[in-house]
XYZ file of N, CA and C in Angstrom:
687
model
N -82.306 -65.765 -16.512
C -82.602 -64.747 -17.520
C -81.661 -64.855 -18.718
N -80.344 -64.776 -18.463
C -79.346 -64.947 -19.517
C -78.524 -66.181 -19.211
N -78.412 -67.037 -20.214
C -77.610 -68.252 -20.068
C -76.661 -68.354 -21.255
N -75.378 -68.357 -20.969
C -74.339 -68.510 -21.987
C -73.680 -69.862 -21.744
N -73.668 -70.705 -22.772
C -73.162 -72.059 -22.604
C -72.084 -72.382 -23.637
N -70.884 -72.706 -23.134
C -69.772 -73.212 -23.959
C -69.529 -72.333 -25.181
N -69.448 -71.034 -24.960
C -69.358 -70.068 -26.047
C -67.932 -69.951 -26.583
N -67.799 -70.091 -27.896
C -66.545 -69.826 -28.598
C -66.781 -68.649 -29.540
N -65.774 -67.784 -29.676
C -65.862 -66.677 -30.621
C -64.471 -66.147 -30.893
N -64.341 -65.396 -31.988
C -63.050 -64.811 -32.323
C -63.162 -63.928 -33.533
N -62.009 -63.585 -34.076
C -61.932 -62.680 -35.215
C -61.136 -63.368 -36.310
N -61.812 -63.748 -37.389
C -61.136 -64.523 -38.423
C -60.656 -65.849 -37.857
N -59.385 -66.122 -38.044
C -58.831 -67.379 -37.534
C -58.370 -67.269 -36.084
N -58.424 -66.067 -35.547
C -57.956 -65.866 -34.169
C -59.092 -66.140 -33.193
N -58.992 -67.237 -32.514
C -60.010 -67.605 -31.531
C -59.718 -66.881 -30.224
N -60.770 -66.265 -29.633
C -60.593 -65.460 -28.428
C -61.284 -66.079 -27.221
N -62.470 -66.623 -27.410
C -63.222 -67.246 -26.314
C -63.209 -68.755 -26.475
N -63.036 -69.446 -25.358
C -62.931 -70.903 -25.365
C -63.917 -71.495 -24.358
N -65.072 -71.874 -24.825
C -66.030 -72.575 -23.979
C -66.492 -71.792 -22.765
N -66.783 -70.510 -22.948
C -67.192 -69.655 -21.827
C -68.669 -69.887 -21.490
N -68.944 -70.083 -20.213
C -70.319 -70.237 -19.735
C -70.565 -69.283 -18.577
N -71.775 -68.720 -18.537
C -72.170 -67.882 -17.401
C -73.683 -67.816 -17.333
N -74.178 -67.457 -16.157
C -75.611 -67.298 -15.935
C -75.851 -65.968 -15.223
N -76.845 -65.218 -15.697
C -77.305 -64.029 -14.999
C -78.766 -64.263 -14.637
N -79.034 -64.350 -13.346
C -80.392 -64.581 -12.881
C -81.174 -63.263 -12.879
N -82.513 -63.339 -12.877
C -83.313 -62.112 -12.823
C -82.941 -61.244 -11.623
N -82.703 -59.970 -11.868
C -82.362 -59.039 -10.804
C -80.935 -59.102 -10.327
N -80.116 -59.909 -10.972
C -78.732 -60.113 -10.530
C -77.766 -59.210 -11.285
N -76.676 -58.816 -10.599
C -75.594 -58.085 -11.254
C -74.378 -59.002 -11.302
N -74.010 -59.389 -12.520
C -72.851 -60.230 -12.756
C -71.717 -59.364 -13.283
N -70.555 -59.455 -12.662
C -69.392 -58.663 -13.062
C -68.350 -59.574 -13.711
N -67.961 -59.250 -14.939
C -66.913 -59.980 -15.651
C -65.613 -59.218 -15.492
N -64.579 -59.907 -15.050
C -63.306 -59.261 -14.748
C -62.157 -60.011 -15.415
N -60.984 -59.384 -15.377
C -59.800 -59.998 -15.956
C -58.858 -58.930 -16.473
N -57.631 -59.343 -16.759
C -56.639 -58.400 -17.288
C -57.067 -57.901 -18.670
N -56.380 -56.890 -19.162
C -56.640 -56.394 -20.510
C -56.333 -57.474 -21.540
N -57.176 -57.567 -22.548
C -56.920 -58.468 -23.660
C -57.257 -59.921 -23.432
N -58.069 -60.215 -22.393
C -58.381 -61.619 -22.103
C -59.700 -62.071 -22.719
N -60.445 -61.145 -23.359
C -61.674 -61.550 -24.034
C -62.957 -60.992 -23.444
N -62.866 -60.031 -22.531
C -64.070 -59.519 -21.865
C -65.013 -58.811 -22.853
N -64.449 -57.903 -23.642
C -65.278 -57.191 -24.619
C -65.783 -58.142 -25.693
N -64.954 -59.086 -26.099
C -65.388 -60.091 -27.074
C -66.582 -60.868 -26.541
N -66.568 -61.187 -25.265
C -67.688 -61.899 -24.653
C -68.971 -61.071 -24.753
N -68.906 -59.797 -24.363
C -70.105 -58.961 -24.427
C -70.582 -58.787 -25.864
N -69.654 -58.581 -26.791
C -70.041 -58.435 -28.196
C -70.738 -59.683 -28.724
N -70.307 -60.837 -28.266
C -70.911 -62.083 -28.714
C -72.267 -62.299 -28.052
N -72.368 -61.976 -26.780
C -73.654 -62.080 -26.091
C -74.698 -61.198 -26.770
N -74.266 -60.018 -27.248
C -75.200 -59.070 -27.848
C -75.397 -59.307 -29.343
N -74.615 -60.188 -29.944
C -74.780 -60.481 -31.359
C -73.981 -59.579 -32.280
N -73.167 -58.692 -31.718
C -72.296 -57.842 -32.542
C -71.247 -58.700 -33.236
N -70.813 -59.743 -32.547
C -69.850 -60.703 -33.071
C -70.507 -62.081 -33.050
N -70.465 -62.826 -34.154
C -71.115 -64.139 -34.169
C -70.365 -65.168 -33.330
N -71.106 -66.017 -32.679
C -70.502 -67.140 -31.959
C -70.116 -68.215 -32.959
N -68.972 -68.837 -32.738
C -68.567 -69.954 -33.596
C -68.967 -71.293 -32.998
N -69.300 -71.292 -31.729
C -69.813 -72.498 -31.064
C -70.506 -72.060 -29.777
N -71.353 -72.939 -29.239
C -72.048 -72.633 -28.006
C -73.358 -71.909 -28.248
N -73.965 -71.437 -27.161
C -75.296 -70.834 -27.278
C -75.464 -69.665 -26.313
N -76.373 -68.748 -26.697
C -76.809 -67.648 -25.846
C -78.325 -67.731 -25.756
N -78.823 -67.853 -24.534
C -80.264 -67.963 -24.309
C -80.716 -66.814 -23.430
N -81.805 -66.154 -23.846
C -82.338 -65.025 -23.083
C -83.800 -65.280 -22.773
N -84.109 -65.329 -21.488
C -85.466 -65.626 -21.015
C -86.018 -66.894 -21.667
N -85.176 -67.899 -21.757
C -85.595 -69.192 -22.284
C -85.590 -69.312 -23.794
N -85.231 -68.244 -24.495
C -85.221 -68.270 -25.965
C -83.792 -68.264 -26.478
N -83.507 -69.149 -27.419
C -82.184 -69.198 -28.027
C -82.029 -67.994 -28.964
N -81.105 -67.099 -28.620
C -80.890 -65.898 -29.437
C -79.529 -65.922 -30.134
N -78.880 -67.075 -30.138
C -77.504 -67.177 -30.621
C -77.344 -66.622 -32.029
N -78.322 -66.807 -32.876
C -78.212 -66.367 -34.277
C -78.990 -65.086 -34.556
N -79.575 -64.480 -33.553
C -80.341 -63.255 -33.774
C -79.411 -62.055 -33.899
N -79.722 -61.096 -34.789
C -78.928 -59.869 -34.879
C -79.162 -58.982 -33.663
N -78.270 -58.019 -33.413
C -78.400 -57.177 -32.214
C -79.742 -56.485 -32.072
N -80.304 -55.942 -33.167
C -81.561 -55.194 -33.029
C -82.706 -56.082 -32.587
N -82.665 -57.365 -32.954
C -83.703 -58.289 -32.492
C -83.533 -58.586 -31.006
N -82.309 -58.627 -30.545
C -82.067 -58.845 -29.115
C -82.517 -57.626 -28.310
N -82.336 -56.437 -28.876
C -82.828 -55.225 -28.216
C -84.342 -55.296 -28.051
N -85.043 -55.754 -29.086
C -86.501 -55.870 -29.014
C -86.940 -56.813 -27.898
N -86.113 -57.812 -27.625
C -86.446 -58.785 -26.577
C -86.144 -58.263 -25.178
N -85.384 -57.150 -25.096
C -85.116 -56.570 -23.777
C -83.666 -56.526 -23.373
N -82.748 -56.713 -24.329
C -81.324 -56.597 -24.038
C -80.838 -55.228 -24.506
N -80.000 -54.567 -23.723
C -79.421 -53.278 -24.105
C -77.938 -53.310 -23.802
N -77.154 -52.709 -24.699
C -75.689 -52.800 -24.616
C -75.078 -51.412 -24.721
N -74.212 -51.093 -23.759
C -73.432 -49.858 -23.804
C -71.969 -50.265 -23.943
N -71.427 -50.222 -25.171
C -70.035 -50.639 -25.364
C -69.059 -49.597 -24.850
N -67.782 -49.933 -24.904
C -66.744 -48.971 -24.539
C -66.763 -47.788 -25.505
N -66.317 -46.640 -25.024
C -66.128 -45.525 -25.927
C -67.179 -44.444 -25.877
N -68.098 -44.502 -24.901
C -69.087 -43.427 -24.719
C -69.834 -43.143 -26.021
N -70.351 -44.175 -26.673
C -70.933 -44.014 -27.999
C -72.221 -43.190 -27.978
N -72.219 -42.099 -28.752
C -73.390 -41.240 -28.923
C -73.411 -40.765 -30.371
N -74.476 -40.044 -30.731
C -74.525 -39.358 -32.030
C -73.995 -37.946 -31.786
N -72.712 -37.669 -32.118
C -72.088 -36.418 -31.690
C -72.730 -35.159 -32.261
N -73.353 -35.253 -33.440
C -73.946 -34.064 -34.055
C -75.342 -33.755 -33.509
N -75.930 -34.695 -32.812
C -77.251 -34.478 -32.231
C -77.119 -33.942 -30.811
N -78.141 -33.229 -30.375
C -78.179 -32.766 -28.993
C -78.383 -33.947 -28.053
N -78.229 -33.678 -26.774
C -78.510 -34.710 -25.774
C -79.950 -35.197 -25.927
N -80.878 -34.257 -26.043
C -82.286 -34.633 -26.205
C -82.496 -35.394 -27.505
N -81.824 -34.952 -28.577
C -81.959 -35.644 -29.855
C -81.480 -37.078 -29.783
N -80.370 -37.314 -29.085
C -79.875 -38.678 -28.888
C -80.920 -39.553 -28.213
N -81.540 -39.015 -27.188
C -82.529 -39.794 -26.445
C -83.791 -40.019 -27.271
N -84.221 -38.998 -27.995
C -85.446 -39.114 -28.778
C -85.294 -40.088 -29.940
N -84.126 -40.053 -30.596
C -83.891 -40.995 -31.695
C -83.976 -42.433 -31.192
N -83.376 -42.673 -30.040
C -83.411 -44.020 -29.462
C -84.827 -44.396 -29.051
N -85.546 -43.445 -28.468
C -86.920 -43.691 -28.045
C -87.802 -44.040 -29.240
N -87.654 -43.293 -30.329
C -88.461 -43.547 -31.526
C -88.135 -44.907 -32.131
N -86.841 -45.263 -32.143
C -86.442 -46.558 -32.691
C -87.010 -47.706 -31.854
N -87.080 -47.475 -30.539
C -87.610 -48.504 -29.634
C -89.127 -48.477 -29.555
N -89.741 -47.426 -30.144
C -91.199 -47.248 -30.090
C -91.693 -47.260 -28.651
N -90.931 -46.575 -27.797
C -91.263 -46.550 -26.378
C -92.047 -45.315 -25.990
N -92.579 -45.296 -24.779
C -93.344 -44.147 -24.290
C -92.422 -43.008 -23.862
N -92.944 -41.790 -23.877
C -92.168 -40.626 -23.475
C -91.674 -40.752 -22.040
N -92.426 -41.475 -21.228
C -92.029 -41.648 -19.824
C -90.670 -42.323 -19.700
N -90.314 -43.159 -20.682
C -89.025 -43.844 -20.623
C -87.884 -42.846 -20.727
N -88.059 -41.810 -21.533
C -87.044 -40.766 -21.651
C -86.907 -40.009 -20.336
N -88.037 -39.689 -19.750
C -88.021 -38.957 -18.483
C -87.376 -39.786 -17.377
N -87.630 -41.079 -17.378
C -87.027 -41.965 -16.375
C -85.504 -42.006 -16.538
N -85.033 -42.029 -17.780
C -83.594 -42.053 -18.030
C -82.933 -40.776 -17.512
N -83.606 -39.642 -17.693
C -83.058 -38.379 -17.201
C -83.091 -38.313 -15.677
N -84.046 -38.962 -15.065
C -84.073 -39.018 -13.598
C -82.887 -39.823 -13.080
N -82.476 -40.816 -13.843
C -81.316 -41.625 -13.446
C -80.032 -40.814 -13.545
N -79.966 -39.922 -14.539
C -78.774 -39.081 -14.728
C -79.191 -37.612 -14.786
N -79.536 -37.025 -13.654
C -80.032 -35.644 -13.638
C -79.032 -34.617 -14.143
N -77.736 -34.962 -14.143
C -76.722 -34.040 -14.658
C -76.984 -33.697 -16.131
N -77.703 -34.566 -16.842
C -77.967 -34.331 -18.259
C -79.091 -33.323 -18.493
N -79.924 -33.092 -17.495
C -81.109 -32.245 -17.706
C -80.774 -30.836 -18.184
N -79.795 -30.140 -17.593
C -79.486 -28.789 -18.093
C -78.699 -28.793 -19.405
N -78.364 -29.988 -19.912
C -77.544 -30.101 -21.115
C -78.346 -30.600 -22.322
N -79.658 -30.602 -22.223
C -80.482 -31.230 -23.255
C -80.272 -30.636 -24.643
N -79.962 -29.353 -24.722
C -79.797 -28.705 -26.027
C -78.355 -28.750 -26.535
N -77.449 -29.236 -25.720
C -76.038 -29.256 -26.108
C -75.753 -30.458 -27.013
N -74.925 -30.236 -28.029
C -74.530 -31.357 -28.877
C -73.726 -32.363 -28.074
N -73.998 -33.635 -28.348
C -73.308 -34.692 -27.599
C -71.802 -34.628 -27.801
N -71.370 -34.182 -28.978
C -69.942 -34.104 -29.257
C -69.197 -33.099 -28.414
N -69.937 -32.196 -27.773
C -69.318 -31.176 -26.928
C -69.386 -31.527 -25.440
N -69.886 -32.705 -25.122
C -69.937 -33.137 -23.730
C -68.579 -33.669 -23.287
N -68.339 -33.641 -21.992
C -67.146 -34.294 -21.445
C -67.298 -35.812 -21.580
N -66.184 -36.519 -21.396
C -66.235 -37.975 -21.485
C -67.225 -38.580 -20.503
N -67.244 -38.051 -19.277
C -68.162 -38.566 -18.270
C -69.611 -38.301 -18.623
N -69.887 -37.099 -19.149
C -71.251 -36.776 -19.562
C -71.678 -37.634 -20.752
N -70.760 -37.885 -21.670
C -71.087 -38.758 -22.799
C -71.393 -40.174 -22.328
N -70.669 -40.640 -21.327
C -70.946 -41.985 -20.813
C -72.320 -42.034 -20.159
N -72.661 -41.004 -19.415
C -73.988 -40.963 -18.818
C -75.060 -40.965 -19.903
N -74.830 -40.208 -20.966
C -75.788 -40.176 -22.065
C -75.887 -41.536 -22.750
N -74.761 -42.202 -22.935
C -74.774 -43.522 -23.569
C -75.605 -44.512 -22.752
N -75.455 -44.465 -21.436
C -76.241 -45.368 -20.584
C -77.708 -44.951 -20.595
N -77.973 -43.639 -20.563
C -79.352 -43.148 -20.602
C -80.043 -43.592 -21.887
N -79.324 -43.558 -23.012
C -79.902 -44.022 -24.279
C -80.319 -45.487 -24.177
N -79.486 -46.299 -23.543
C -79.837 -47.706 -23.377
C -81.067 -47.862 -22.486
N -81.162 -47.027 -21.454
C -82.285 -47.128 -20.520
C -83.601 -46.723 -21.160
N -83.546 -45.856 -22.172
C -84.762 -45.420 -22.856
C -85.501 -46.615 -23.476
N -84.775 -47.674 -23.797
C -85.409 -48.863 -24.371
C -86.093 -49.726 -23.302
N -85.985 -49.301 -22.046
C -86.538 -50.057 -20.903
C -86.109 -51.526 -20.943
N -84.802 -51.769 -20.861
C -84.304 -53.142 -20.987
C -84.622 -53.995 -19.760
N -84.603 -55.292 -19.997
C -84.681 -56.261 -18.912
C -83.273 -56.646 -18.453
N -82.316 -56.544 -19.387
C -80.912 -56.821 -19.099
C -80.081 -55.685 -19.677
N -79.283 -55.042 -18.836
C -78.400 -53.964 -19.266
C -76.968 -54.478 -19.241
N -76.283 -54.365 -20.383
C -74.911 -54.844 -20.531
C -73.990 -53.637 -20.654
N -73.021 -53.523 -19.765
C -72.138 -52.354 -19.712
C -70.683 -52.802 -19.807
N -69.949 -52.210 -20.752
C -68.535 -52.551 -20.923
C -67.672 -51.430 -20.356
N -67.126 -51.656 -19.173
C -66.245 -50.714 -18.467
C -66.805 -49.281 -18.472
N -67.943 -49.078 -17.842
C -68.592 -47.761 -17.880
C -67.819 -46.658 -17.155
N -66.837 -47.025 -16.323
C -66.079 -46.000 -15.597
C -64.697 -45.749 -16.196
N -64.377 -46.392 -17.312
C -63.043 -46.252 -17.903
C -62.824 -44.819 -18.392
N -61.723 -44.212 -17.969
C -61.353 -42.893 -18.445
C -62.257 -41.767 -17.985
N -63.004 -42.004 -16.910
C -63.977 -41.023 -16.428
C -63.423 -40.340 -15.174
N -63.709 -39.031 -15.039
C -63.255 -38.305 -13.857
C -63.926 -38.872 -12.603
N -63.222 -38.832 -11.454
C -63.704 -39.479 -10.230
C -65.120 -39.075 -9.807
N -65.473 -37.809 -9.935
C -66.813 -37.383 -9.493
C -67.897 -38.056 -10.320
N -67.661 -38.249 -11.623
C -68.652 -38.899 -12.487
C -68.665 -40.405 -12.238
N -67.498 -40.986 -11.907
C -67.470 -42.411 -11.559
C -68.425 -42.677 -10.402
N -68.399 -41.806 -9.409
C -69.296 -41.972 -8.258
C -70.750 -41.909 -8.705
N -71.073 -40.956 -9.582
C -72.451 -40.820 -10.056
C -72.889 -42.041 -10.856
N -71.986 -42.562 -11.699
C -72.320 -43.745 -12.489
C -72.498 -44.960 -11.589
N -71.620 -45.092 -10.604
C -71.766 -46.197 -9.655
C -73.097 -46.113 -8.920
N -73.448 -44.927 -8.462
C -74.717 -44.760 -7.750
C -75.905 -45.063 -8.655
N -75.809 -44.674 -9.926
C -76.891 -44.960 -10.868
C -77.032 -46.464 -11.083
N -75.908 -47.172 -11.247
C -75.950 -48.624 -11.411
C -76.560 -49.280 -10.172
N -76.177 -48.782 -9.014
C -76.712 -49.321 -7.763
C -78.220 -49.134 -7.689
N -78.708 -47.951 -8.098
C -80.154 -47.698 -8.078
C -80.889 -48.594 -9.075
N -80.315 -48.747 -10.253
C -80.939 -49.601 -11.264
C -81.007 -51.047 -10.787
N -79.933 -51.495 -10.185
C -79.896 -52.854 -9.632
C -80.971 -53.016 -8.559
N -81.148 -51.983 -7.731
C -82.137 -52.051 -6.645
C -83.568 -52.140 -7.176
N -83.798 -51.660 -8.405
C -85.145 -51.751 -8.990
C -85.445 -53.150 -9.507
N -84.432 -54.014 -9.529
C -84.628 -55.368 -10.038
C -84.104 -55.584 -11.436
N -83.464 -54.560 -12.026
C -82.888 -54.713 -13.351
C -81.695 -55.664 -13.295
N -81.615 -56.556 -14.251
C -80.462 -57.457 -14.361
C -79.346 -56.751 -15.111
N -78.111 -56.955 -14.668
C -76.964 -56.285 -15.296
C -75.815 -57.253 -15.510
N -75.169 -57.109 -16.660
C -73.921 -57.812 -16.968
C -72.887 -56.730 -17.197
N -71.882 -56.700 -16.341
C -70.957 -55.566 -16.276
C -69.522 -56.045 -16.403
N -68.770 -55.432 -17.327
C -67.315 -55.595 -17.343
C -66.720 -54.427 -16.581
N -65.893 -54.725 -15.589
C -65.335 -53.670 -14.741
C -63.943 -54.070 -14.282
N -63.012 -53.116 -14.367
C -61.631 -53.365 -13.967
C -61.396 -53.076 -12.490
N -62.175 -52.166 -11.913
C -61.935 -51.751 -10.539
C -62.501 -52.777 -9.558
N -61.605 -53.415 -8.829
C -62.012 -54.459 -7.896
C -62.916 -53.900 -6.798
N -62.574 -52.734 -6.257
C -63.379 -52.156 -5.185
C -64.801 -51.890 -5.642
N -64.956 -51.386 -6.864
C -66.291 -51.122 -7.386
C -67.059 -52.417 -7.568
N -66.393 -53.431 -8.093
C -67.043 -54.732 -8.264
C -67.497 -55.292 -6.921
N -66.673 -55.129 -5.891
C -67.046 -55.602 -4.558
C -68.301 -54.908 -4.041
N -68.424 -53.622 -4.346
C -69.575 -52.862 -3.861
C -70.856 -53.182 -4.635
N -70.719 -53.513 -5.914
C -71.906 -53.616 -6.758
C -72.364 -55.045 -7.059
N -71.426 -55.950 -7.242
C -71.753 -57.242 -7.842
C -72.425 -58.207 -6.867
N -73.289 -59.059 -7.422
C -73.800 -60.223 -6.693
C -72.873 -61.414 -6.935
N -72.475 -61.567 -8.202
C -71.582 -62.648 -8.583
C -70.549 -62.103 -9.564
N -69.476 -62.868 -9.757
C -68.423 -62.433 -10.662
C -67.891 -63.617 -11.451
N -67.200 -63.281 -12.521
C -66.540 -64.272 -13.369
C -65.225 -63.655 -13.827
N -64.153 -64.430 -13.785
C -62.843 -63.938 -14.215
C -62.399 -64.712 -15.447
N -62.017 -63.957 -16.481
C -61.486 -64.547 -17.702
C -59.972 -64.418 -17.728
N -59.333 -65.405 -18.314
C -57.894 -65.339 -18.578
C -57.656 -66.081 -19.883
N -57.099 -65.378 -20.863
C -56.818 -65.951 -22.178
C -58.051 -66.630 -22.776
N -59.216 -66.005 -22.565
C -60.442 -66.502 -23.163
C -61.112 -67.650 -22.445
N -60.577 -68.045 -21.298
C -61.139 -69.133 -20.506
C -61.684 -68.579 -19.183
N -62.740 -69.182 -18.679
C -63.208 -68.856 -17.333
C -62.285 -69.554 -16.346
N -61.608 -68.760 -15.510
C -60.670 -69.341 -14.545
C -61.215 -69.289 -13.123
N -62.235 -68.487 -12.893
C -62.852 -68.450 -11.563
C -64.203 -67.754 -11.665
N -65.131 -68.193 -10.847
C -66.421 -67.518 -10.735
C -66.988 -67.822 -9.365
N -67.868 -66.953 -8.906
C -68.451 -67.187 -7.589
C -69.205 -65.977 -7.085
N -69.523 -66.009 -5.784
C -70.211 -64.894 -5.144
C -69.226 -63.746 -4.932
N -69.758 -62.516 -4.906
C -68.901 -61.334 -4.829
C -67.973 -61.365 -3.617
N -68.402 -61.986 -2.521
C -67.575 -62.018 -1.311
C -66.228 -62.691 -1.562
N -66.192 -63.603 -2.527
C -64.961 -64.330 -2.818
C -63.907 -63.450 -3.482
N -64.314 -62.268 -3.967
C -63.358 -61.360 -4.598
C -62.299 -60.855 -3.623
N -62.548 -61.008 -2.332
C -61.599 -60.530 -1.333
C -60.403 -61.461 -1.166
N -60.457 -62.625 -1.764
C -59.386 -63.601 -1.598
C -58.099 -63.186 -2.284
N -56.963 -63.591 -1.700
C -55.658 -63.223 -2.251
C -55.460 -63.809 -3.638
N -55.988 -64.999 -3.879
C -55.843 -65.620 -5.191
C -56.531 -64.822 -6.289
N -57.627 -64.160 -5.944
C -58.339 -63.329 -6.910
C -57.473 -62.153 -7.323
N -56.791 -61.542 -6.368
C -55.918 -60.404 -6.670
C -54.819 -60.807 -7.646
N -54.301 -62.024 -7.509
C -53.259 -62.486 -8.424
C -53.795 -62.651 -9.826
N -55.038 -63.110 -9.936
C -55.637 -63.293 -11.261
C -55.898 -61.985 -11.970
N -56.095 -60.913 -11.193
C -56.435 -59.618 -11.777
C -55.235 -58.697 -11.917
N -54.100 -59.066 -11.316
C -52.924 -58.209 -11.353
C -52.408 -58.055 -12.770
N -51.992 -56.837 -13.103
C -51.471 -56.568 -14.453
C -50.053 -57.120 -14.579
């Protein structure tokens, strides 16, 4: 479904990614891991077209999307939830979902499906997004992405800074989405969560892929050393 080959990217003269390659098969959950500042967010931004690649390629469902802008990738079925619980703070919860639905030209059922995934949002539909807790905003950010009915959902540390009860709800939602056959590319710092959710993983260090494999391999002592702060 998603194929990233020998990807280089950076900011100005500062190169961050060095020949990164990964594959996400249909229905698979791939978890990208690594210490802070190793290039995980840069990788997702480049996969989604927020940041241009300086070398290499990104292919989605057999189509080269390396030079496509983010909105064109969304049309093809890619959805991205970056760090920071991004919402339209002045709009209500319902307004956030409706704006996204209208932009995607999707059916009303897609909005209802997103709310079924995060039922905690249902009694909050009239509340402004800016007045939600961090965990509720994260749920709304993911729900907005789901309204587009993506084929691939890309999540950048969806549990960062979230209260434990909401982390459990987000994990359960990701698990349910994965069970429906949705493909996911996830950046996650929590090793235990990655062990529970991932099919495969990839570890970055200083912009290089230093290890990848099946989720079971995350239990190895060498993996813990690669992830230690």
